[in-house]
Coordinates of C-alpha atoms in Angstrom, one line a residue:
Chain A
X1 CA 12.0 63.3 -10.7
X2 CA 14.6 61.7 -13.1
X3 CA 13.8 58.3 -14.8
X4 CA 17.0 56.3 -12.3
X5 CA 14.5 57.7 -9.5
X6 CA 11.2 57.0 -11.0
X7 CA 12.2 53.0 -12.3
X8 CA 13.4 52.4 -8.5
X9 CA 10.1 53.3 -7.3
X10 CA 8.4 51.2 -9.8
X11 CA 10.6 48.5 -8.8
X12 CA 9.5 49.2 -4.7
X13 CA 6.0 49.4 -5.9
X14 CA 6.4 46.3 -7.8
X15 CA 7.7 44.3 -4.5
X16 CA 5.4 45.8 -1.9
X17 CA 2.5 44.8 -4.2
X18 CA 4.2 41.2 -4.7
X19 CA 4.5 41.0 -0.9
X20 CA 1.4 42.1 -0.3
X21 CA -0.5 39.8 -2.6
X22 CA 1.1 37.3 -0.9
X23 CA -0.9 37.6 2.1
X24 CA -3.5 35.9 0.6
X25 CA -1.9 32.5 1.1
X26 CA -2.7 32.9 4.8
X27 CA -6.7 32.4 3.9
X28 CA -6.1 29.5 1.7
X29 CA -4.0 28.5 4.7
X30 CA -6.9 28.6 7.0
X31 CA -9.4 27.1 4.8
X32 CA -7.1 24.0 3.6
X33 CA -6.2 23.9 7.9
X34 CA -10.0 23.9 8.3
X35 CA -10.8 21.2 5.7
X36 CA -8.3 19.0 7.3
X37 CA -9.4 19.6 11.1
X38 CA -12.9 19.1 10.0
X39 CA -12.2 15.8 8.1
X40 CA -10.0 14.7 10.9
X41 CA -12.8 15.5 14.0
X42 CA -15.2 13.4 11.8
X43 CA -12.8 10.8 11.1
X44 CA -12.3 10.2 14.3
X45 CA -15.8 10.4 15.4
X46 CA -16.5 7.4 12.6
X47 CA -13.2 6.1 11.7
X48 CA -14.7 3.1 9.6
X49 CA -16.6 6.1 7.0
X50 CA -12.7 7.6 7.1
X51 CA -11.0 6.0 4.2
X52 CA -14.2 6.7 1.9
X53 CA -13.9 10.3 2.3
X54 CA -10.3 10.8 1.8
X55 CA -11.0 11.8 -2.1
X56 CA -14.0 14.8 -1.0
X57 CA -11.1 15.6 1.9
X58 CA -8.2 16.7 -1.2
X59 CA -11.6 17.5 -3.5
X60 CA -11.9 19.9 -0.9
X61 CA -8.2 21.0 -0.3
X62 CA -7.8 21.4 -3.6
X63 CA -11.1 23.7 -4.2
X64 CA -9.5 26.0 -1.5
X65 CA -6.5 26.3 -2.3
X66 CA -7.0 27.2 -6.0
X67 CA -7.9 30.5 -4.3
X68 CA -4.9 31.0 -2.8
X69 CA -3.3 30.2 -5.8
X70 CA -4.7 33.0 -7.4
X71 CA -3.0 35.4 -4.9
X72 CA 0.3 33.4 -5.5
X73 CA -0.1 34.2 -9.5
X74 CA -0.5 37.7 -9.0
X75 CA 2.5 37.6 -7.0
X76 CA 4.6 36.2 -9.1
X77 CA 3.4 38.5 -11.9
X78 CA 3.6 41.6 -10.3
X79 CA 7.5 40.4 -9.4
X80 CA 8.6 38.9 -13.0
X81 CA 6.4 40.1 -15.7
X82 CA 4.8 43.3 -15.1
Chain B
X1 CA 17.7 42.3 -9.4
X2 CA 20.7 43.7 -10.6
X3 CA 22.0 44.3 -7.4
X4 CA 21.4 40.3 -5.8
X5 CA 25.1 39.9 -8.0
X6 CA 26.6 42.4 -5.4
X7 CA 25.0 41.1 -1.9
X8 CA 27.4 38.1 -2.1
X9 CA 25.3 35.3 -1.7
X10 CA 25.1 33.5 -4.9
X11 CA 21.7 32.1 -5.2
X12 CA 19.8 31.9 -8.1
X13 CA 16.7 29.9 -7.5
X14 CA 14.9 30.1 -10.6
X15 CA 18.3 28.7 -12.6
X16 CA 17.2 24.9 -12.3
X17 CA 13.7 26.0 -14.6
X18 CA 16.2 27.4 -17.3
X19 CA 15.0 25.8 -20.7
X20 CA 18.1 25.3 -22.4
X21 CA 19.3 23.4 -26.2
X22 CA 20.8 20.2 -25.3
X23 CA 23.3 19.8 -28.1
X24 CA 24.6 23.7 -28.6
X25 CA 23.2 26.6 -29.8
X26 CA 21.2 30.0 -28.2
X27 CA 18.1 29.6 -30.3
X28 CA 15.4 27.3 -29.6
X29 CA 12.5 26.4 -31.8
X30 CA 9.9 24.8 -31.2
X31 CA 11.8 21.1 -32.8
X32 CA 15.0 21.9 -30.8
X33 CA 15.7 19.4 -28.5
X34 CA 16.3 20.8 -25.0
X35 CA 16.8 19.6 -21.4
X36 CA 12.9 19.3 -21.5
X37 CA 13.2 17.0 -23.7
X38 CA 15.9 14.8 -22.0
X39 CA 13.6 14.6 -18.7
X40 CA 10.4 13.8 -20.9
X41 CA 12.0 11.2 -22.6
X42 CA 13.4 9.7 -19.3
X43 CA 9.8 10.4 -17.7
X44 CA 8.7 7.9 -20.8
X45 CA 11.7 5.7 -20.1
X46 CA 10.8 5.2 -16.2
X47 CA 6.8 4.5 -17.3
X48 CA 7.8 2.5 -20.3
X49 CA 10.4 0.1 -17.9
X50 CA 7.9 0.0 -15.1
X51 CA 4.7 -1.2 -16.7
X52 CA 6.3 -3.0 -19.9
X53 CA 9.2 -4.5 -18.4
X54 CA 8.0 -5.0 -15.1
X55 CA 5.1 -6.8 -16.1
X56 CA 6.4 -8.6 -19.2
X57 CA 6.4 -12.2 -16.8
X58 CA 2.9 -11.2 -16.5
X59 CA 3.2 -13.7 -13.2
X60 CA 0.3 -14.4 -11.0
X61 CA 2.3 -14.1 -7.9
X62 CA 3.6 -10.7 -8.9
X63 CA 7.1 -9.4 -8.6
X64 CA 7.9 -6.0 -7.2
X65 CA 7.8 -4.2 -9.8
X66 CA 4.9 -6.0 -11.4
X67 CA 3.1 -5.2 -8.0
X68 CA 3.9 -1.4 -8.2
X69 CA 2.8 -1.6 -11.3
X70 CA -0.7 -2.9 -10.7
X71 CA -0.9 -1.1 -7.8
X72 CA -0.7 2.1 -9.6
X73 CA -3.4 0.5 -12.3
X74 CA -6.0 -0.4 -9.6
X75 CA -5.3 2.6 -7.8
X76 CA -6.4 4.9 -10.9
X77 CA -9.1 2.3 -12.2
X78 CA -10.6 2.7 -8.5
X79 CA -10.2 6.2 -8.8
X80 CA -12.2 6.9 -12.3
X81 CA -14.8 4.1 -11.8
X82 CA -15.0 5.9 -8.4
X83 CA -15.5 9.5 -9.2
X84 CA -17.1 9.2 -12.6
X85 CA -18.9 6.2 -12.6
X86 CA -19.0 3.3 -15.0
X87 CA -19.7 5.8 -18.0
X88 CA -16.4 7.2 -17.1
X89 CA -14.2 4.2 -16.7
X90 CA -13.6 4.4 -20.6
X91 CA -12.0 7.4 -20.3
X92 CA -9.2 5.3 -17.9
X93 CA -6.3 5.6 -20.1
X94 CA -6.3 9.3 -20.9
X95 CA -6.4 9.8 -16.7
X96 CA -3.8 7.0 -15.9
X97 CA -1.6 8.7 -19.1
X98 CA -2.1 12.0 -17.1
X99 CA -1.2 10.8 -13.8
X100 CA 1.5 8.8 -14.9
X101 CA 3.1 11.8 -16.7
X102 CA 2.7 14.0 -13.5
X103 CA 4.1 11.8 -10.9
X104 CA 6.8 10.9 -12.5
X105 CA 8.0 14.1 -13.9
X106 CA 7.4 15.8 -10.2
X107 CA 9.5 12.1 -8.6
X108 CA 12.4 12.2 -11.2
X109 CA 12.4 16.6 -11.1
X110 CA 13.5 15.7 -6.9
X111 CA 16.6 14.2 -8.0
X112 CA 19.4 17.0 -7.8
X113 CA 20.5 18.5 -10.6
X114 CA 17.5 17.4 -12.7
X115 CA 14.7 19.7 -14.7
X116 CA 11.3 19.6 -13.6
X117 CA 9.1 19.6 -16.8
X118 CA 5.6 20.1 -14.6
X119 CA 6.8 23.0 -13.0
X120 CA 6.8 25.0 -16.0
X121 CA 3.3 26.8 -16.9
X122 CA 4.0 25.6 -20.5
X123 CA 3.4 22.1 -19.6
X124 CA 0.5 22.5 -16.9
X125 CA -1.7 25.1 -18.8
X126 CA -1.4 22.3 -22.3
X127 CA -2.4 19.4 -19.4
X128 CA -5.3 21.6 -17.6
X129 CA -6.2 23.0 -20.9
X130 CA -6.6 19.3 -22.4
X131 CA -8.6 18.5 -19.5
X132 CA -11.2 22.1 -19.8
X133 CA -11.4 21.4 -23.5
X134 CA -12.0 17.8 -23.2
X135 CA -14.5 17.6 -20.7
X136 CA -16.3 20.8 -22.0
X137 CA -16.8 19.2 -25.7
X138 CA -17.7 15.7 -24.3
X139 CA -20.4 17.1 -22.4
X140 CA -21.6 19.3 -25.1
X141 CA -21.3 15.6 -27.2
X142 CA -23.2 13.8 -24.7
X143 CA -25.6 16.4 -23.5
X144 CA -26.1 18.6 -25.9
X145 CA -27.3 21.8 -25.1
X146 CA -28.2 20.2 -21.8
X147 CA -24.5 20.8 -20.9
X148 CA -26.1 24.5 -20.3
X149 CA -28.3 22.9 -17.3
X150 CA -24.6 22.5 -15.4
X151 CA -24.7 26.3 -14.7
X152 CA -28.7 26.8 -13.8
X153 CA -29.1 25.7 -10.1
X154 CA -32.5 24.5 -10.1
X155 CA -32.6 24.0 -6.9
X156 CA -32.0 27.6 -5.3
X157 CA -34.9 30.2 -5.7
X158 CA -35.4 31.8 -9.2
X159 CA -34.6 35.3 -8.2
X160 CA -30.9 34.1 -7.4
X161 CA -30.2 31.8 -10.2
X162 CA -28.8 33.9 -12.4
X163 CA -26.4 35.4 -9.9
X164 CA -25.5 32.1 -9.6
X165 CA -25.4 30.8 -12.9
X166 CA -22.6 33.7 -13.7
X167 CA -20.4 32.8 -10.4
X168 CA -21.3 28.8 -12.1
X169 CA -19.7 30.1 -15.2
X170 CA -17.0 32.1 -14.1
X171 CA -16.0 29.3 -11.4
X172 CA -16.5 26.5 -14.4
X173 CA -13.6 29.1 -17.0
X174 CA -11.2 29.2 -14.2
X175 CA -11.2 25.8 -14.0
X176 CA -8.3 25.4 -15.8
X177 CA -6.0 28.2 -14.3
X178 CA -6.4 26.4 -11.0
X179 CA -5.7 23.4 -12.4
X180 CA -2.6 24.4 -14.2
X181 CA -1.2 27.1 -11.5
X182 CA -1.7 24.5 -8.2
X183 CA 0.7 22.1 -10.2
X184 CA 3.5 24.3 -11.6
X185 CA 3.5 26.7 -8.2
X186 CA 3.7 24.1 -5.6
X187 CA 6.4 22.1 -7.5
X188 CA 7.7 25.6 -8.4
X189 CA 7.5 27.1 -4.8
X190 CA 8.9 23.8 -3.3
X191 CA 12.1 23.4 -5.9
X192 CA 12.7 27.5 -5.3
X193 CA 12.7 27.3 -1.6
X194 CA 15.0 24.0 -1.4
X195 CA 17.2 26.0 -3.3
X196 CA 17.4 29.4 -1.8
X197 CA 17.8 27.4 1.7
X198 CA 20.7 25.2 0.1
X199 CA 22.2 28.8 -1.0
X200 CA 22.6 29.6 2.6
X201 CA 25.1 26.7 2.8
X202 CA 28.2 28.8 2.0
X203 CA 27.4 30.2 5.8
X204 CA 29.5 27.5 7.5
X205 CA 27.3 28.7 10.5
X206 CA 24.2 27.5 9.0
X207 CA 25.3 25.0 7.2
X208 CA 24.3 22.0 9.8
X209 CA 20.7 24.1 10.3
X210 CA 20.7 23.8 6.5
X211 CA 21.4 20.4 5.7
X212 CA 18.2 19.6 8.5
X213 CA 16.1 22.1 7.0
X214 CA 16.8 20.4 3.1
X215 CA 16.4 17.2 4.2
X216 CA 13.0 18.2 5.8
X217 CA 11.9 19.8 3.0
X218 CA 13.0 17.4 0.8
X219 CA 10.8 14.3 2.5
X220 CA 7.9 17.4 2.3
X221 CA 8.5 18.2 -1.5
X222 CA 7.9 14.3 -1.8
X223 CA 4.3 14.3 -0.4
X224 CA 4.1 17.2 -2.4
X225 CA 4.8 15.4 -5.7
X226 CA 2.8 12.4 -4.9
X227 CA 0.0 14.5 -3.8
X228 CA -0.2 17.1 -6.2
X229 CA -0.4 14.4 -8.9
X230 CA -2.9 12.9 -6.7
X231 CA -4.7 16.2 -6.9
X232 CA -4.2 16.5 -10.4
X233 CA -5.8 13.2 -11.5
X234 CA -8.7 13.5 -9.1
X235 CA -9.7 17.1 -10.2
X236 CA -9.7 15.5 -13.8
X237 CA -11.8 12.9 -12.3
X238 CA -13.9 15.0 -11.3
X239 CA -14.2 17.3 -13.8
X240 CA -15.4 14.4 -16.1
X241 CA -18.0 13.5 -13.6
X242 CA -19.7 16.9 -14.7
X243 CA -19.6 15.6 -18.5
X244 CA -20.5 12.0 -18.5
X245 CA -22.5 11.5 -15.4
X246 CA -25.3 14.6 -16.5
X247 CA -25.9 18.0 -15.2
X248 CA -25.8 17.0 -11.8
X249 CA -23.1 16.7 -9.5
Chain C
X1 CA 9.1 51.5 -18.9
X2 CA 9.1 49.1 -16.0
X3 CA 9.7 46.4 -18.6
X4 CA 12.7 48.5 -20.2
X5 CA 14.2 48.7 -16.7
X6 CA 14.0 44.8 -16.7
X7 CA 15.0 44.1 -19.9
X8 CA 18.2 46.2 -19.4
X9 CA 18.9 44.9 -15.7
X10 CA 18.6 41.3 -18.0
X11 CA 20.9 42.5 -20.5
X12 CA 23.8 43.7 -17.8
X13 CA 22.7 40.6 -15.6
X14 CA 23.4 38.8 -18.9
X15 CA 26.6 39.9 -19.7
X16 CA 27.8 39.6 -15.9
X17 CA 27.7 36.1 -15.4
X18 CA 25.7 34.2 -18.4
X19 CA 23.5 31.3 -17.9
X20 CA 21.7 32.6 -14.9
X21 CA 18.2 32.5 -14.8
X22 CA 16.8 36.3 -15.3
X23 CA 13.0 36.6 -13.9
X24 CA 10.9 33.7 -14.2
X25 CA 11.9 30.8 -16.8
X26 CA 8.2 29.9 -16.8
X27 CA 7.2 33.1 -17.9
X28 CA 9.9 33.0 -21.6
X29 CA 7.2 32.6 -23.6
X30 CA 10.0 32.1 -26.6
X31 CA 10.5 28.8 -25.1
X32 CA 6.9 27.7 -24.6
X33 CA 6.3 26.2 -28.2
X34 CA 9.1 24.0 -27.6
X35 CA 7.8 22.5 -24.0
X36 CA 4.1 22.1 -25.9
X37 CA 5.4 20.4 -28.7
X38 CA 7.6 17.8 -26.7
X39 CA 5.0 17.5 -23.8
X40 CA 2.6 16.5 -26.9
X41 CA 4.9 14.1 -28.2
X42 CA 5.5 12.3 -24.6
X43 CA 2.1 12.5 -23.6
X44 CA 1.4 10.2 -27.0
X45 CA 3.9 8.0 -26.3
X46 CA 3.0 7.5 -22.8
X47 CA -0.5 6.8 -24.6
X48 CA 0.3 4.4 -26.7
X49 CA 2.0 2.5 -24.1
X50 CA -0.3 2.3 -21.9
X51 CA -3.0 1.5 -24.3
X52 CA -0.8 -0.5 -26.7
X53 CA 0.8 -2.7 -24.1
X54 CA 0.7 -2.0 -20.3
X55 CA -2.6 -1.7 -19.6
X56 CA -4.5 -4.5 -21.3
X57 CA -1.4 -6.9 -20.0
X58 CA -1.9 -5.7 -16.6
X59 CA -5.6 -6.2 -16.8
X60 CA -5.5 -9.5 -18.3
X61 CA -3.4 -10.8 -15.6
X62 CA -5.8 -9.1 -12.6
X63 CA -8.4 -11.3 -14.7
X64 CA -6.3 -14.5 -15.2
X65 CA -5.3 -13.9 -10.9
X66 CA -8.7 -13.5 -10.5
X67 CA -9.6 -16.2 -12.2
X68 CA -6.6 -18.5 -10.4
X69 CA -8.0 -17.6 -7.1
X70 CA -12.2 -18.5 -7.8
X71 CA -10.4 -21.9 -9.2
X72 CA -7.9 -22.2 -6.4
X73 CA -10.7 -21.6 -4.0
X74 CA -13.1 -24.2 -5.7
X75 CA -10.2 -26.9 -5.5
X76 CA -9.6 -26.0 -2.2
X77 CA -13.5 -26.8 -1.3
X78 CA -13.0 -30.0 -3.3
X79 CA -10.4 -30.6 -1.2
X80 CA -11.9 -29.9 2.2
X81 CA -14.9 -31.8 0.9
X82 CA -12.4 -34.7 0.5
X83 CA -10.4 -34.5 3.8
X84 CA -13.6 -34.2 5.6
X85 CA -14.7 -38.0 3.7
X86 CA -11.2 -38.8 4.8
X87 CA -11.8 -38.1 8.5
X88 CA -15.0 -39.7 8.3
X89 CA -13.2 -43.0 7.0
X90 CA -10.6 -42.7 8.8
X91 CA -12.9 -42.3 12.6
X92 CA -14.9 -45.9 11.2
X93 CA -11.7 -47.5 10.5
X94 CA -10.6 -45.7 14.0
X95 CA -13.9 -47.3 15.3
X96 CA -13.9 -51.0 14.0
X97 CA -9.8 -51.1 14.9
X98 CA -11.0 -50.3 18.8
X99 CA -13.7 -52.8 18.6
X100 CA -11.1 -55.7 17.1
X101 CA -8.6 -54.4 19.4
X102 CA -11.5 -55.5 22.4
X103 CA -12.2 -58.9 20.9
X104 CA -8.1 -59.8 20.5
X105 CA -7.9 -58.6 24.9
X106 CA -11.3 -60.3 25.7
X107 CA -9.6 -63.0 23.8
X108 CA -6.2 -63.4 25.3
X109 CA -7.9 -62.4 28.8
X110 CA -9.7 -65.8 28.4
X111 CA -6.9 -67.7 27.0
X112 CA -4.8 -66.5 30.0
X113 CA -7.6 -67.4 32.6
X114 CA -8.1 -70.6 30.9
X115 CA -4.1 -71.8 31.2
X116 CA -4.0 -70.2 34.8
X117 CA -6.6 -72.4 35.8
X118 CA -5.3 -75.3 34.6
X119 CA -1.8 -74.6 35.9
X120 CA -3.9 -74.1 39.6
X121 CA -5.7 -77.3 39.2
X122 CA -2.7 -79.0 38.1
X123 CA -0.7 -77.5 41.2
X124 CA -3.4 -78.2 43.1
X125 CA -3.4 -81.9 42.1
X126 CA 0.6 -81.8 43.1
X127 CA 0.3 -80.0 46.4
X128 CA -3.0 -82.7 47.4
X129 CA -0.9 -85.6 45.9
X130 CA 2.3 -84.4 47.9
X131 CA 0.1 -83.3 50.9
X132 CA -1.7 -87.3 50.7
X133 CA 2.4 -88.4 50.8
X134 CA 3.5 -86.4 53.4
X135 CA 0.1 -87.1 55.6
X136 CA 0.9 -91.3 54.7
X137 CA 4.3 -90.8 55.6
X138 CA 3.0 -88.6 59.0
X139 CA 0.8 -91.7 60.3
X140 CA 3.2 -94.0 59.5
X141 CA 5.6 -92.3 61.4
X142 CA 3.1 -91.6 64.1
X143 CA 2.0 -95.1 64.5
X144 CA 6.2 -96.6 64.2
X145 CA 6.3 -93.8 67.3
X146 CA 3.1 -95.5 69.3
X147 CA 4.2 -98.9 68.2
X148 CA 8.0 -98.2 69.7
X149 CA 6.5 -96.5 73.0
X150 CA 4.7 -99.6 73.9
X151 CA 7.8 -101.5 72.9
X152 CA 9.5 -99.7 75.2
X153 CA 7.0 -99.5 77.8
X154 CA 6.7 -103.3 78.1
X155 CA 10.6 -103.9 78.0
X156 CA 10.7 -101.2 80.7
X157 CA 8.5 -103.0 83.0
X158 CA 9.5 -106.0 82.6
X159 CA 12.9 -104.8 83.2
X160 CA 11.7 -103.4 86.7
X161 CA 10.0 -106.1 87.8
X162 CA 12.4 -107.9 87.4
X163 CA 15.0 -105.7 89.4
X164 CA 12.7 -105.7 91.9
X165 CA 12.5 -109.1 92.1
X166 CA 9.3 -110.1 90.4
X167 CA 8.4 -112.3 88.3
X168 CA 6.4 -111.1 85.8
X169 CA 4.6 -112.8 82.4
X170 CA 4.7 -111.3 79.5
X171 CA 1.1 -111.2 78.9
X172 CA -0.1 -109.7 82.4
X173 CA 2.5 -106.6 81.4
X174 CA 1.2 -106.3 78.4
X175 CA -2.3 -105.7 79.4
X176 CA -1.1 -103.3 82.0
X177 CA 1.2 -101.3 79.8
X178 CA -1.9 -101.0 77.2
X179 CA -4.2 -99.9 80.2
X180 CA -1.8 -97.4 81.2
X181 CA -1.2 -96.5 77.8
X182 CA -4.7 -95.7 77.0
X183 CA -5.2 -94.3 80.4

């Protein structure tokens, strides 16, 4: 294998990976959509304990999508600096 | 990458995060004066003109601007005294220079043709790492070695604390890459994908579809600045809680 | 190697069209010292304006609002303390005005009655003193009316007896006209 032939499939390894890694956005997807459907079922259920809440509720969002960003990061670093 | 110059479509997403010397020149130290510096200053400008001059009539029936202004104070002083307690409420100014800083460096990075200082890891990794070094050497200050006590979960069974005083520890160290990626990726993701939809503009086709789909995700990458400095600030909170208000949390 | 290939797809990137963002801007760590050292500067200034100025003005006038509104509040019970004396004064004065507002009718009800009764006694004096007139001026008429009948009653016998060749005294007709007039 010549080195032309051997940096393009470093390159395609490089993007499937970063496409891959990606994938992981779709679980901090769910969980933040979980949080959220779960804060707004309560909410509802007691709408007065609502507004008290609303700080746990990004707390929360936050927490799980720090995961998430994690997959995001190695996205990004398989794509630009690897 | 070499070969996005020869697909014909011109767009080059990342060129709005380009750190370049304001007055001239290629190399850039760490005194030169760049375009981060231009939208710092006028970050500073925007703060400086809303809660100096907007308040300098310091009227009991507030004007507009005085009324944004103390909005934003009580929303933050709510926030800390909130989250942290009334230890914590003396730490207000380092949380409301924080937010301010955030919120109106994500606001003034919507407005085209600007630079967005917080969605370079630079800035965010200094803020979180501020934040992670601040808190950690407060609570060793105020705790001592009882700041140790944060990671041992007295109230699981014994055979599992350690277990869980390591996934304590390693969740407590990544603290700050959290804090710092969630900021400079969302504002990152956001600016990146308003521009690489603008890009498909030149298809006169798409254009209308485009102008819709920027102007949505424009109003988005709003909520998304407002919020993420929302997020920002209350993590902070938060993660003072751990340091003034005990072991517990 | 995989960074060679980069670095010379940036150099040829480079030299095509210049100014283009290669990779990730975030991730030029040549530029980082630059963004720390500015974001340290701004986030002191922001600091010191906060702390310097802004915040202890915009807390002193929350205090001084506050303070406005507990005063504004305790004027305005001083106030409602003093309209509700006013109402009270003002029903009394409400109260005696109704009762001197009776006494004046009850008042000029009985200055009324009294003049109407004296202008009915004094009519009734007129109408009795023109009635008395009227019923003088009735008898005298009636009793002119008797007196003419037996005038005529005696001239009109007389009169007859004589046409039918009588001769008649006066005092004989008299007595008969009377009789007949009675009868």
């Amino acid at each position: 294998m010549d080195l032309a032939a051997a940096e393009q499939f470093a390159q395609m390894g490089k993007f499937i990976g970063a496409g891959l890694a990606t994938m992981g956005l779709g679980g901090a997807g769910v969980g933040v959509g979980i949080i959220a459907g779960n804060f707004l079922s309560g909410a509802l259920r007691n709408p007065s304990a609502a507004p008290g809440q609303m700080a746990n509720l990004f707390v929360g969002i936050a927490f799980a999508e720090a995961l998430g960003i994690f997959s995001f990061l190695i996205a990004l670093l398989l794509m630009f600096a690897v | 990458m070499s070969e996005e110059a020869s697909t014909g479509f011109a767009i080059h997403p990342m060129d709005q995060f380009v750190v370049k010397p304001l007055f001239g020149g290629d190399h850039i130290a760490w005194y030169t004066v760049t375009n981060v510096t231009m939208w710092m200053a006028i970050a500073v400008l925007v703060i400086a003109a809303l809660l100096m001059l907007g308040t300098r009539r310091r009227a009991i029936v507030p004007s507009r601007s005085q009324s944004v202004a103390e909005l934003l104070y009580g929303f933050i002083h709510n926030m800390v005294e909130e989250v942290t307690g009334h230890e914590g409420v003396k730490y207000f100014p380092y949380v409301m220079t924080l937010f301010l800083f955030i919120l109106f460096s994500n606001l003034l990075g919507l407005l085209p043709m600007s630079f967005t200082t917080t969605s370079h890891v630079a800035v965010t990794v200094v803020l979180a790492l501020m934040v992670f070094l601040g808190v950690t050497i407060l609570g060793f200050v105020k705790n001592g070695i009882g700041f140790l006590g944060m990671f041992w979960v007295t109230s699981a069974p014994l055979a599992i604390r350690p277990i869980l005083a390591l996934i304590e520890i390693i969740s407590y160290f990544v603290r700050p890459v959290s804090h710092s990626i969630r900021l400079a990726g969302n504002l990152m993701a956001g600016h990146a994908v308003i521009k690489v939809i603008a890009g498909f503009a030149t298809l006169v086709v798409a254009s209308p579809v485009v102008i819709g789909a920027v102007t949505a995700l424009y109003g988005l990458e709003m909520l998304v600045a407002v919020v993420q400095a929302y997020v920002f600030t209350i993590l902070t909170c938060v993660y003072l809680r751990d340091a003034v208000g005990g072991a517990h949390h | 190697m995989a960074t060679e290939a980069h670095d010379a797809a940036a150099a040829t990137h480079g030299a095509a069209d210049a100014g283009h963002a290669v990779g990730m801007p975030q991730l030029d760590f040549s530029t980082w010292p630059n963004q720390i050292f500015w974001l340290l500067v701004t986030l002191v200034a922001i600091y010191f304006i906060l702390t310097r100025v802004a915040l202890p003005r915009i807390s002193a006038v929350l205090a001084e609002r506050r303070g406005t509104i507990t005063n504004d509040l305790a004027a305005a019970e001083e106030l409602k303390q003093k309209a509700t004396e006013a109402e009270a004064a003002y029903n009394e004065a409400l109260a005696t005005a109704r009762v001197e507002a009776g006494k004046i009718v009850a008042a000029a009800r009985a200055e009324i009655e009294a003049d109407l009764a004296k202008a009915t006694a004094k009519a009734d004096a007129d109408i009795d003193a023109k009635a008395a007139v009227s019923e003088q001026r009735i008898a005298e008429i009636r009793a002119g009316a008797l007196e003419s009948v037996t005038e005529v009653a005696k001239d009109t016998a007389k009169e007859l007896i004589a046409a039918l060749g009588g001769k008649a005294d006066a005092r004989s007709i008299t007595a008969a006209v009377s009789a007949r007039l009675k009868g």
